[in-house]
PDB file of C-alpha atoms in Angstrom:
ATOM      1  CA  MET C   1      -5.917  33.453 -12.748  1.00  0.00           C
ATOM      2  CA  ALA C   2      -3.560  31.845 -10.123  1.00  0.00           C
ATOM      3  CA  ALA C   3      -4.014  28.385  -9.224  1.00  0.00           C
ATOM      4  CA  GLU C   4      -5.129  28.400  -5.953  1.00  0.00           C
ATOM      5  CA  ARG C   5      -3.230  26.563  -2.583  1.00  0.00           C
ATOM      6  CA  ASP C   6      -5.355  26.929   0.050  1.00  0.00           C
ATOM      7  CA  LEU C   7      -7.054  23.973   0.540  1.00  0.00           C
ATOM      8  CA  ALA C   8      -9.833  25.837   2.676  1.00  0.00           C
ATOM      9  CA  THR C   9     -10.153  28.020  -0.470  1.00  0.00           C
ATOM     10  CA  LEU C  10      -9.824  24.587  -2.965  1.00  0.00           C
ATOM     11  CA  LEU C  11     -12.767  22.936  -1.278  1.00  0.00           C
ATOM     12  CA  ARG C  12     -15.038  25.599  -0.369  1.00  0.00           C
ATOM     13  CA  GLY C  13     -14.463  26.660  -4.820  1.00  0.00           C
ATOM     14  CA  MET C  14     -14.310  23.676  -6.082  1.00  0.00           C
ATOM     15  CA  SER C  15     -17.979  23.210  -7.727  1.00  0.00           C
ATOM     16  CA  PRO C  16     -17.805  19.900  -8.927  1.00  0.00           C
ATOM     17  CA  GLN C  17     -19.613  19.334 -12.211  1.00  0.00           C
ATOM     18  CA  LEU C  18     -20.691  16.220 -13.688  1.00  0.00           C
ATOM     19  CA  ASN C  19     -19.982  15.922 -17.460  1.00  0.00           C
ATOM     20  CA  PRO C  20     -21.923  14.360 -19.842  1.00  0.00           C
ATOM     21  CA  GLY C  21     -21.611  10.555 -21.176  1.00  0.00           C
ATOM     22  CA  ARG C  22     -19.463   6.940 -19.546  1.00  0.00           C
ATOM     23  CA  TYR C  23     -16.589   6.860 -19.388  1.00  0.00           C
ATOM     24  CA  VAL C  24     -14.344   3.492 -19.725  1.00  0.00           C
ATOM     25  CA  TYR C  25     -10.900   2.323 -18.537  1.00  0.00           C
ATOM     26  CA  CYS C  26      -9.267   0.900 -21.339  1.00  0.00           C
ATOM     27  CA  THR C  27      -5.006  -0.464 -21.903  1.00  0.00           C
ATOM     28  CA  LEU C  28      -2.864  -0.816 -25.158  1.00  0.00           C
ATOM     29  CA  PRO C  29       0.476  -2.095 -25.750  1.00  0.00           C
ATOM     30  CA  ALA C  30       1.198   0.493 -28.028  1.00  0.00           C
ATOM     31  CA  ARG C  31       1.020   3.653 -28.081  1.00  0.00           C
ATOM     32  CA  VAL C  32      -2.760   5.574 -28.706  1.00  0.00           C
ATOM     33  CA  PRO C  33      -3.815   4.411 -31.836  1.00  0.00           C
ATOM     34  CA  ALA C  34      -4.569   7.552 -34.530  1.00  0.00           C
ATOM     35  CA  GLY C  35      -7.796   8.558 -34.420  1.00  0.00           C
ATOM     36  CA  MET C  36      -8.876   7.850 -30.658  1.00  0.00           C
ATOM     37  CA  ARG C  37     -10.298  10.764 -28.337  1.00  0.00           C
ATOM     38  CA  PRO C  38      -8.876   9.720 -24.667  1.00  0.00           C
ATOM     39  CA  VAL C  39     -10.138  12.318 -21.498  1.00  0.00           C
ATOM     40  CA  VAL C  40      -6.724  10.886 -19.969  1.00  0.00           C
ATOM     41  CA  THR C  41      -3.848   8.946 -20.822  1.00  0.00           C
ATOM     42  CA  VAL C  42      -1.137   7.443 -18.528  1.00  0.00           C
ATOM     43  CA  ALA C  43       1.988   4.943 -19.734  1.00  0.00           C
ATOM     44  CA  GLU C  44       2.614   2.672 -17.763  1.00  0.00           C
ATOM     45  CA  PRO C  45       5.739  -0.781 -17.932  1.00  0.00           C
ATOM     46  CA  GLU C  46       2.725  -3.273 -19.093  1.00  0.00           C
ATOM     47  CA  GLY C  47       1.443  -0.368 -22.000  1.00  0.00           C
ATOM     48  CA  VAL C  48      -0.896   2.699 -22.065  1.00  0.00           C
ATOM     49  CA  THR C  49      -4.255   2.641 -19.932  1.00  0.00           C
ATOM     50  CA  MET C  50      -6.740   5.680 -21.347  1.00  0.00           C
ATOM     51  CA  VAL C  51      -9.750   6.974 -19.578  1.00  0.00           C
ATOM     52  CA  ILE C  52     -11.653   7.218 -23.470  1.00  0.00           C
ATOM     53  CA  ALA C  53     -15.977   8.285 -23.320  1.00  0.00           C
ATOM     54  CA  GLN C  54     -17.678   4.101 -23.727  1.00  0.00           C
ATOM     55  CA  GLU C  55     -19.329   4.202 -26.868  1.00  0.00           C
ATOM     56  CA  GLU C  56     -15.722   4.828 -28.874  1.00  0.00           C
ATOM     57  CA  ALA C  57     -14.959   2.276 -26.684  1.00  0.00           C
ATOM     58  CA  ASP C  58     -17.228   0.273 -27.808  1.00  0.00           C
ATOM     59  CA  ALA C  59     -16.797   0.847 -31.737  1.00  0.00           C
ATOM     60  CA  LEU C  60     -13.718   0.565 -31.034  1.00  0.00           C
ATOM     61  CA  GLY C  61     -14.269  -3.066 -29.393  1.00  0.00           C
ATOM     62  CA  LEU C  62     -12.474  -2.955 -27.028  1.00  0.00           C
ATOM     63  CA  ARG C  63     -12.323  -4.377 -23.701  1.00  0.00           C
ATOM     64  CA  TYR C  64     -13.286  -2.675 -19.904  1.00  0.00           C
ATOM     65  CA  GLU C  65     -14.147  -3.522 -17.035  1.00  0.00           C
ATOM     66  CA  TYR C  66     -14.894  -0.696 -14.970  1.00  0.00           C
ATOM     67  CA  VAL C  67     -17.846   2.055 -16.451  1.00  0.00           C
ATOM     68  CA  ALA C  68     -17.373   5.640 -14.329  1.00  0.00           C
ATOM     69  CA  ALA C  69     -18.413   8.990 -14.741  1.00  0.00           C
ATOM     70  CA  TRP C  70     -15.993  12.024 -14.921  1.00  0.00           C
ATOM     71  CA  ILE C  71     -17.163  15.054 -12.726  1.00  0.00           C
ATOM     72  CA  THR C  72     -14.659  18.342 -12.836  1.00  0.00           C
ATOM     73  CA  LEU C  73     -13.592  20.138  -9.936  1.00  0.00           C
ATOM     74  CA  ARG C  74     -14.120  23.606 -11.617  1.00  0.00           C
ATOM     75  CA  ILE C  75     -11.595  25.625  -8.885  1.00  0.00           C
ATOM     76  CA  HIS C  76      -8.207  26.254 -10.264  1.00  0.00           C
ATOM     77  CA  SER C  77      -6.186  24.364  -8.331  1.00  0.00           C
ATOM     78  CA  ALA C  78      -2.250  24.250  -8.123  1.00  0.00           C
ATOM     79  CA  LEU C  79      -0.889  21.075  -8.794  1.00  0.00           C
ATOM     80  CA  GLU C  80       1.691  21.290  -5.362  1.00  0.00           C
ATOM     81  CA  ALA C  81      -1.807  22.000  -3.647  1.00  0.00           C
ATOM     82  CA  VAL C  82      -1.756  19.839  -0.083  1.00  0.00           C
ATOM     83  CA  GLY C  83      -5.076  18.199   0.679  1.00  0.00           C
ATOM     84  CA  LEU C  84      -7.496  18.231  -1.566  1.00  0.00           C
ATOM     85  CA  THR C  85      -7.102  14.694  -3.236  1.00  0.00           C
ATOM     86  CA  ALA C  86      -6.890  13.381   0.429  1.00  0.00           C
ATOM     87  CA  ALA C  87      -9.956  15.044   1.333  1.00  0.00           C
ATOM     88  CA  VAL C  88     -12.608  15.277  -1.944  1.00  0.00           C
ATOM     89  CA  SER C  89     -11.455  11.104  -1.844  1.00  0.00           C
ATOM     90  CA  GLY C  90     -11.358  10.815   1.630  1.00  0.00           C
ATOM     91  CA  ARG C  91     -14.836  12.791   1.597  1.00  0.00           C
ATOM     92  CA  LEU C  92     -16.397   9.819  -1.152  1.00  0.00           C
ATOM     93  CA  ALA C  93     -14.973   7.058   0.830  1.00  0.00           C
ATOM     94  CA  GLU C  94     -17.323   7.877   3.995  1.00  0.00           C
ATOM     95  CA  GLU C  95     -19.860   7.075   0.717  1.00  0.00           C
ATOM     96  CA  GLY C  96     -18.900   3.764   0.018  1.00  0.00           C
ATOM     97  CA  ILE C  97     -17.997   5.581  -3.484  1.00  0.00           C
ATOM     98  CA  SER C  98     -14.523   4.253  -5.289  1.00  0.00           C
ATOM     99  CA  CYS C  99     -12.438   7.464  -7.007  1.00  0.00           C
ATOM    100  CA  ASN C 100     -10.468   7.544  -9.449  1.00  0.00           C
ATOM    101  CA  VAL C 101      -8.748  11.084  -8.754  1.00  0.00           C
ATOM    102  CA  VAL C 102      -6.100  12.728 -12.388  1.00  0.00           C
ATOM    103  CA  ALA C 103      -5.015  15.977 -11.603  1.00  0.00           C
ATOM    104  CA  GLY C 104      -5.015  18.222 -15.052  1.00  0.00           C
ATOM    105  CA  PHE C 105      -2.849  21.447 -15.031  1.00  0.00           C
ATOM    106  CA  HIS C 106      -5.814  23.979 -14.232  1.00  0.00           C
ATOM    107  CA  HIS C 107      -8.593  21.586 -12.743  1.00  0.00           C
ATOM    108  CA  ASP C 108      -8.629  18.267 -11.059  1.00  0.00           C
ATOM    109  CA  HIS C 109     -11.340  15.095 -12.394  1.00  0.00           C
ATOM    110  CA  LEU C 110     -12.755  12.583 -10.461  1.00  0.00           C
ATOM    111  CA  PHE C 111     -13.671   9.263 -11.986  1.00  0.00           C
ATOM    112  CA  VAL C 112     -16.528   7.048  -9.816  1.00  0.00           C
ATOM    113  CA  ALA C 113     -18.651   4.564 -10.805  1.00  0.00           C
ATOM    114  CA  ALA C 114     -20.807   5.307 -13.470  1.00  0.00           C
ATOM    115  CA  ASP C 115     -23.632   4.322 -10.574  1.00  0.00           C
ATOM    116  CA  ASP C 116     -22.550   6.539  -8.164  1.00  0.00           C
ATOM    117  CA  ALA C 117     -22.141   9.732  -9.979  1.00  0.00           C
ATOM    118  CA  ASP C 118     -25.508  11.570  -8.412  1.00  0.00           C
ATOM    119  CA  ARG C 119     -24.520  10.492  -4.884  1.00  0.00           C
ATOM    120  CA  ALA C 120     -20.493  11.632  -5.874  1.00  0.00           C
ATOM    121  CA  VAL C 121     -21.389  14.694  -6.426  1.00  0.00           C
ATOM    122  CA  ARG C 122     -23.872  15.570  -3.409  1.00  0.00           C
ATOM    123  CA  ALA C 123     -21.776  14.421  -1.689  1.00  0.00           C
ATOM    124  CA  LEU C 124     -18.245  16.567  -2.762  1.00  0.00           C
ATOM    125  CA  GLU C 125     -21.394  19.782  -2.807  1.00  0.00           C
ATOM    126  CA  ASP C 126     -21.979  19.060   0.898  1.00  0.00           C
ATOM    127  CA  LEU C 127     -18.047  18.733   1.283  1.00  0.00           C
ATOM    128  CA  ALA C 128     -17.837  22.525  -0.138  1.00  0.00           C
ATOM    129  CA  ALA C 129     -20.668  23.775   2.064  1.00  0.00           C
ATOM    130  CA  GLY C 130     -18.820  22.007   4.745  1.00  0.00           C
ATOM    131  CA  SER C 131     -15.902  24.284   4.345  1.00  0.00           C
ATOM    132  CA  ALA C 132     -17.497  27.502   3.386  1.00  0.00           C
TER     133      ALA C 132
END
């Protein structure tokens, strides 16, 4: 199936899914250690940022400050689609919910404060319904 580019179609069909668990952002000065299972990695000049399950970070004794919930937008969004991130983050901003967006090849993934997860999903479902 081809990736979707049309913003109205993306919003109507985004079908936000709250993934189980809690996730944290950790950073290490070098590469990801063998055996670690990050959901996301970003290489920056200061080190490697990883988003990993909170229980894995705790088990490894890693420091973190931000505990997040992971929401996947279940529509196959094109990487060159215009406006989805702005629409989604704008709607969450209206609710006072911070949002960290990561684009995968098939889907967009949102990391919101764990305590805001249910409210974020409802806001996204309302956005989708209002775009129908």
